[in-house]
Amino acid sequence: MEQNITGLSSAEARANLKKYGENAFAKEKFSALKSLLGQFLDILNLILVGAAVLSFSLGEHTDAIVILTIVVLNALLSFSQEFRSEKAVERLSDLIKHEVLVIRDSKQVIINVEELVPSDAVILRGGDVVPADIKILSSNDLSVNESQLTGESVPIEKSADSKDAKNSQLFTGSIIERGYCTGEVYATGNKTELGKIALLSKNTKKITPFQKSLSEFSIYLLRIIGATIVLMLAAKAFSLHNVSDWANTVLFTIALAITVVPEALPMITTISLSSGAIKLARHKVVVKRLSAIEDLGRINILCTDKTGTLTQDKLSITEITSDNELMFQRLAVTTMEDAKVKNHSLHSFDRAFADYVPKNIQSEVGHWKQLDSLPFDPPARRRRVIVEDPDNKKHYLVVIGALETLLDLCNKPKKDFVVAMDEAAKSGKRQLALAYREIDYQPDFNIIANEKNLTFLGFANMIDPLRPTAKRTIDHAKALGIDVKILTGDSVEVASYIGKEIGLIDETHRVYSGDEVAKMTIPELNKAITECSVFARVTPEQKYNIIQQLKIHNVVGYQGDGINDAPSLKLADASIAVNNATDVAKDSADIILLEENLEVVIDGVRYGRSIFVNINNYIKHAMVGDLGNFFSLAVFYVIFSADLPMLPIQLLIANLIQDFPHLTIASDNVDKKSVEKPLVAGRLKSLMKTSLILGVFTAIFYLGYFIFVGTAATDLTRTNLFVFFNLTQLFVILSVRKEGFFWQGAKPSSLLLSALFLFAIGSVALIYVPVLSELLGFAPLPLRDIAILIAVTITFFLVLDFIKVGINKLWAKREQIKSLRLSKSH
């Protein structure tokens, strides 16, 4: 629209920005000091401090110093990882664009929302999120959703001349649902109504299935540990005769418990998710909350439009079918949206006309004015604009949109238009029709009331080439167990053509239209969404209903970019929007694509799943290695050993050494097969069963070796157990990372291999460094003991791997039988 508002000058805007600050809510900054101090208040570190005090009181000063050193190292390690993760998440928000259309220096320009200042003149349209508190100057058919502020979702009609002062104002966070307006900013950032109340952050805490499983796993493990410790102390009570013995046993028990508590799990989860989020961002996928990575990894159905994601979104006009092509071209150019806006790209339809219409015609009508307009209305599938030809003093109401919609508004359009439309649609071409009528324009002219008796001017045939990667993307999705469904506003013919070209459907598959969907009962809709992969001419409400039904038995991802996509985005398990989507779509989505390409989404799913495969590998290691060692030492101490089989310091040092390889698990490579299952992010319960069985085997094997080494606790036997414990833990990591044999599939990452190598070297080096050996109670191992230890460790590794493969095959067979029974019952 032509604006009489001049807005601020660039100099005035800079001065106001300096005076009022950025248009952003003040956020609580990450405090490095607070985080560091918080690490020392961790429950495990406090228990270790208590153990150090107990050691000191018994005169074991060396033990106390070593334990406190471990506390400091643990705290520093956790702090460094938390600090890195926090900074990584902060960087993600900078990748998402939030822009607003303003008038500066009498020109329409796009600026970042943060640069908005009081007294700025703003232009808002359907789909925009109100970026500040604004006084309305002019409006047309303006409807606003203020649920962000009031909690009421019923849209409110607003205008500049409303008698109610609040209805002539717009508040931060509100959504323009319909119409447009111009307004003047009077408050930004924390000075806005939203900024004055407690809703400073729109991010809500969401407990995901994986987080719930982690919590259940931790509680489950702590119960096992607690019960075992109580039984162990109760059994030992009869053989302990003095305070010193009791104190040493308590210290041993504390150290043993700490070796099995998965204290690194929260840290490893955070590291994996934050580093994963940064890597996803490099692949053009930005997550607004870390838990959205789980949502992305769990989906087994992905609903998407085809434009931009499967096609290139580079519309080009092949021909215009019209009785008056010159008039068609003139009106098409003059109705282009944002053609005069600085720093803003045209909509794909407008861009196609800008490329097709000769420059001399564009220049000829360059001075024509847009006096009024109604933005594109998805349910009506059209946009309305009033333009003025200043030379002839003529005014036109121009309607541009879907061909079949405009035919209903016009007087006797030619039948050959319909025939030409059908032929073009069958070859995958899209049509954009244009109709108009000359009007007597007055400022109070009602567009909707006068949208009748139009002259049908014709339509443009357009092609939007498929992305070269489209067919490959669909194949990759199928390999990941993802069923892609196209929900588009295009015609049945165009949607069907695209679906066949990319291999999503063939001649035997049916494509349902929105009109057919509207008439379906719930059972009929459920049958249709199960059988059909392409839906055409569907409205936003119909998309919502389809997703709602799909969610009953599936984890659904939805990619949308319009104002009316917001309900579907909020409904979907994984909501995805592109970075150039409407503000409301980006606000409703948890995942933002920096590149409008479905391949980016599928790659994101694959990578999201790999993150959880690695987190699960840590959990398996905790169950198989740590739990096995815990039970074996507990049983050995209670039944076979009168003295401590390993010193508390030795257990704590071993636990510290083992934490280092765990920190590199996030970098590990994963097998293709392991990410093919859609619910990989929620498989915690099933993998715990396998891990527990392997943990029992580990405990029995360890116990057998401990008895073989000798029941009399000496420096030599303790050293032997220490090295054996560490080396077998190394091999457990290598084994549990694959469901098949360790030599199959992806090789470990170089970072993980390096950590494991240093872990092995460090474990052995400790017993041969004189000062450390004496400090920690170690003795050099004879060559014979080393040879036996290596042979037994390799035997353990091979047997563990074979048992693991056998159990996994057994579970797979059981799942297969279960699926067959289920399919027969249906």
PDB file of N, CA, C and O in Angstrom, residues 201-228:
ATOM      1  N   SER A 201       9.808 -15.314  29.342  1.00  0.00           N
ATOM      2  CA  SER A 201      10.267 -16.351  28.414  1.00  0.00           C
ATOM      3  C   SER A 201       9.080 -17.161  27.955  1.00  0.00           C
ATOM      4  O   SER A 201       8.253 -17.569  28.753  1.00  0.00           O
ATOM      5  N   LYS A 202       9.018 -17.401  26.651  1.00  0.00           N
ATOM      6  CA  LYS A 202       7.923 -18.186  26.101  1.00  0.00           C
ATOM      7  C   LYS A 202       8.275 -19.672  26.044  1.00  0.00           C
ATOM      8  O   LYS A 202       7.469 -20.478  25.645  1.00  0.00           O
ATOM      9  N   ASN A 203       9.506 -19.996  26.424  1.00  0.00           N
ATOM     10  CA  ASN A 203       9.932 -21.391  26.374  1.00  0.00           C
ATOM     11  C   ASN A 203       9.389 -22.132  27.589  1.00  0.00           C
ATOM     12  O   ASN A 203       9.599 -21.733  28.713  1.00  0.00           O
ATOM     13  N   THR A 204       8.683 -23.232  27.335  1.00  0.00           N
ATOM     14  CA  THR A 204       8.112 -24.023  28.409  1.00  0.00           C
ATOM     15  C   THR A 204       8.919 -25.297  28.590  1.00  0.00           C
ATOM     16  O   THR A 204       9.444 -25.847  27.643  1.00  0.00           O
ATOM     17  N   LYS A 205       9.000 -25.749  29.845  1.00  0.00           N
ATOM     18  CA  LYS A 205       9.711 -26.985  30.139  1.00  0.00           C
ATOM     19  C   LYS A 205       8.853 -28.141  29.661  1.00  0.00           C
ATOM     20  O   LYS A 205       7.676 -28.231  29.959  1.00  0.00           O
ATOM     21  N   LYS A 206       9.447 -29.019  28.911  1.00  0.00           N
ATOM     22  CA  LYS A 206       8.710 -30.141  28.360  1.00  0.00           C
ATOM     23  C   LYS A 206       9.409 -31.438  28.759  1.00  0.00           C
ATOM     24  O   LYS A 206      10.585 -31.622  28.476  1.00  0.00           O
ATOM     25  N   ILE A 207       8.695 -32.308  29.474  1.00  0.00           N
ATOM     26  CA  ILE A 207       9.268 -33.593  29.860  1.00  0.00           C
ATOM     27  C   ILE A 207       9.029 -34.568  28.713  1.00  0.00           C
ATOM     28  O   ILE A 207       7.890 -34.918  28.396  1.00  0.00           O
ATOM     29  N   THR A 208      10.097 -34.995  28.070  1.00  0.00           N
ATOM     30  CA  THR A 208       9.987 -35.889  26.916  1.00  0.00           C
ATOM     31  C   THR A 208      10.005 -37.336  27.390  1.00  0.00           C
ATOM     32  O   THR A 208      10.422 -37.634  28.511  1.00  0.00           O
ATOM     33  N   PRO A 209       9.580 -38.285  26.528  1.00  0.00           N
ATOM     34  CA  PRO A 209       9.613 -39.704  26.918  1.00  0.00           C
ATOM     35  C   PRO A 209      11.018 -40.167  27.315  1.00  0.00           C
ATOM     36  O   PRO A 209      11.178 -40.968  28.222  1.00  0.00           O
ATOM     37  N   PHE A 210      12.044 -39.659  26.627  1.00  0.00           N
ATOM     38  CA  PHE A 210      13.413 -40.065  26.943  1.00  0.00           C
ATOM     39  C   PHE A 210      13.826 -39.556  28.323  1.00  0.00           C
ATOM     40  O   PHE A 210      14.439 -40.280  29.108  1.00  0.00           O
ATOM     41  N   GLN A 211      13.491 -38.284  28.617  1.00  0.00           N
ATOM     42  CA  GLN A 211      13.814 -37.732  29.932  1.00  0.00           C
ATOM     43  C   GLN A 211      13.106 -38.513  31.039  1.00  0.00           C
ATOM     44  O   GLN A 211      13.681 -38.752  32.101  1.00  0.00           O
ATOM     45  N   LYS A 212      11.875 -38.902  30.770  1.00  0.00           N
ATOM     46  CA  LYS A 212      11.117 -39.696  31.744  1.00  0.00           C
ATOM     47  C   LYS A 212      11.788 -41.052  31.952  1.00  0.00           C
ATOM     48  O   LYS A 212      11.914 -41.535  33.080  1.00  0.00           O
ATOM     49  N   SER A 213      12.259 -41.653  30.842  1.00  0.00           N
ATOM     50  CA  SER A 213      12.940 -42.945  30.924  1.00  0.00           C
ATOM     51  C   SER A 213      14.241 -42.828  31.702  1.00  0.00           C
ATOM     52  O   SER A 213      14.598 -43.713  32.475  1.00  0.00           O
ATOM     53  N   LEU A 214      14.984 -41.725  31.490  1.00  0.00           N
ATOM     54  CA  LEU A 214      16.239 -41.503  32.221  1.00  0.00           C
ATOM     55  C   LEU A 214      15.983 -41.406  33.717  1.00  0.00           C
ATOM     56  O   LEU A 214      16.739 -41.949  34.528  1.00  0.00           O
ATOM     57  N   SER A 215      14.913 -40.701  34.074  1.00  0.00           N
ATOM     58  CA  SER A 215      14.561 -40.549  35.484  1.00  0.00           C
ATOM     59  C   SER A 215      14.226 -41.908  36.094  1.00  0.00           C
ATOM     60  O   SER A 215      14.673 -42.240  37.197  1.00  0.00           O
ATOM     61  N   GLU A 216      13.446 -42.708  35.363  1.00  0.00           N
ATOM     62  CA  GLU A 216      13.067 -44.041  35.843  1.00  0.00           C
ATOM     63  C   GLU A 216      14.299 -44.932  35.975  1.00  0.00           C
ATOM     64  O   GLU A 216      14.425 -45.709  36.928  1.00  0.00           O
ATOM     65  N   PHE A 217      15.222 -44.820  34.999  1.00  0.00           N
ATOM     66  CA  PHE A 217      16.451 -45.602  35.019  1.00  0.00           C
ATOM     67  C   PHE A 217      17.294 -45.261  36.246  1.00  0.00           C
ATOM     68  O   PHE A 217      17.809 -46.146  36.941  1.00  0.00           O
ATOM     69  N   SER A 218      17.436 -43.973  36.527  1.00  0.00           N
ATOM     70  CA  SER A 218      18.239 -43.526  37.667  1.00  0.00           C
ATOM     71  C   SER A 218      17.655 -44.029  38.985  1.00  0.00           C
ATOM     72  O   SER A 218      18.382 -44.523  39.860  1.00  0.00           O
ATOM     73  N   ILE A 219      16.328 -43.912  39.126  1.00  0.00           N
ATOM     74  CA  ILE A 219      15.658 -44.377  40.354  1.00  0.00           C
ATOM     75  C   ILE A 219      15.826 -45.893  40.505  1.00  0.00           C
ATOM     76  O   ILE A 219      16.114 -46.408  41.594  1.00  0.00           O
ATOM     77  N   TYR A 220      15.673 -46.601  39.395  1.00  0.00           N
ATOM     78  CA  TYR A 220      15.804 -48.061  39.370  1.00  0.00           C
ATOM     79  C   TYR A 220      17.201 -48.479  39.828  1.00  0.00           C
ATOM     80  O   TYR A 220      17.371 -49.365  40.675  1.00  0.00           O
ATOM     81  N   LEU A 221      18.219 -47.793  39.301  1.00  0.00           N
ATOM     82  CA  LEU A 221      19.602 -48.121  39.631  1.00  0.00           C
ATOM     83  C   LEU A 221      19.922 -47.786  41.090  1.00  0.00           C
ATOM     84  O   LEU A 221      20.583 -48.555  41.792  1.00  0.00           O
ATOM     85  N   LEU A 222      19.431 -46.636  41.542  1.00  0.00           N
ATOM     86  CA  LEU A 222      19.691 -46.229  42.937  1.00  0.00           C
ATOM     87  C   LEU A 222      19.058 -47.197  43.939  1.00  0.00           C
ATOM     88  O   LEU A 222      19.618 -47.454  45.007  1.00  0.00           O
ATOM     89  N   ARG A 223      17.904 -47.735  43.583  1.00  0.00           N
ATOM     90  CA  ARG A 223      17.250 -48.712  44.474  1.00  0.00           C
ATOM     91  C   ARG A 223      18.094 -49.983  44.586  1.00  0.00           C
ATOM     92  O   ARG A 223      18.253 -50.548  45.678  1.00  0.00           O
ATOM     93  N   ILE A 224      18.623 -50.429  43.440  1.00  0.00           N
ATOM     94  CA  ILE A 224      19.480 -51.623  43.439  1.00  0.00           C
ATOM     95  C   ILE A 224      20.717 -51.379  44.284  1.00  0.00           C
ATOM     96  O   ILE A 224      21.108 -52.218  45.121  1.00  0.00           O
ATOM     97  N   ILE A 225      21.341 -50.210  44.079  1.00  0.00           N
ATOM     98  CA  ILE A 225      22.560 -49.863  44.820  1.00  0.00           C
ATOM     99  C   ILE A 225      22.275 -49.792  46.317  1.00  0.00           C
ATOM    100  O   ILE A 225      23.002 -50.363  47.137  1.00  0.00           O
ATOM    101  N   GLY A 226      21.205 -49.085  46.678  1.00  0.00           N
ATOM    102  CA  GLY A 226      20.847 -48.914  48.082  1.00  0.00           C
ATOM    103  C   GLY A 226      20.586 -50.244  48.769  1.00  0.00           C
ATOM    104  O   GLY A 226      21.091 -50.499  49.881  1.00  0.00           O
ATOM    105  N   ALA A 227      19.792 -51.119  48.112  1.00  0.00           N
ATOM    106  CA  ALA A 227      19.461 -52.414  48.706  1.00  0.00           C
ATOM    107  C   ALA A 227      20.712 -53.273  48.885  1.00  0.00           C
ATOM    108  O   ALA A 227      20.892 -53.933  49.928  1.00  0.00           O
ATOM    109  N   THR A 228      21.609 -53.250  47.880  1.00  0.00           N
ATOM    110  CA  THR A 228      22.836 -54.059  47.945  1.00  0.00           C
ATOM    111  C   THR A 228      23.754 -53.586  49.070  1.00  0.00           C
ATOM    112  O   THR A 228      24.336 -54.395  49.803  1.00  0.00           O
TER     113      THR A 228
END
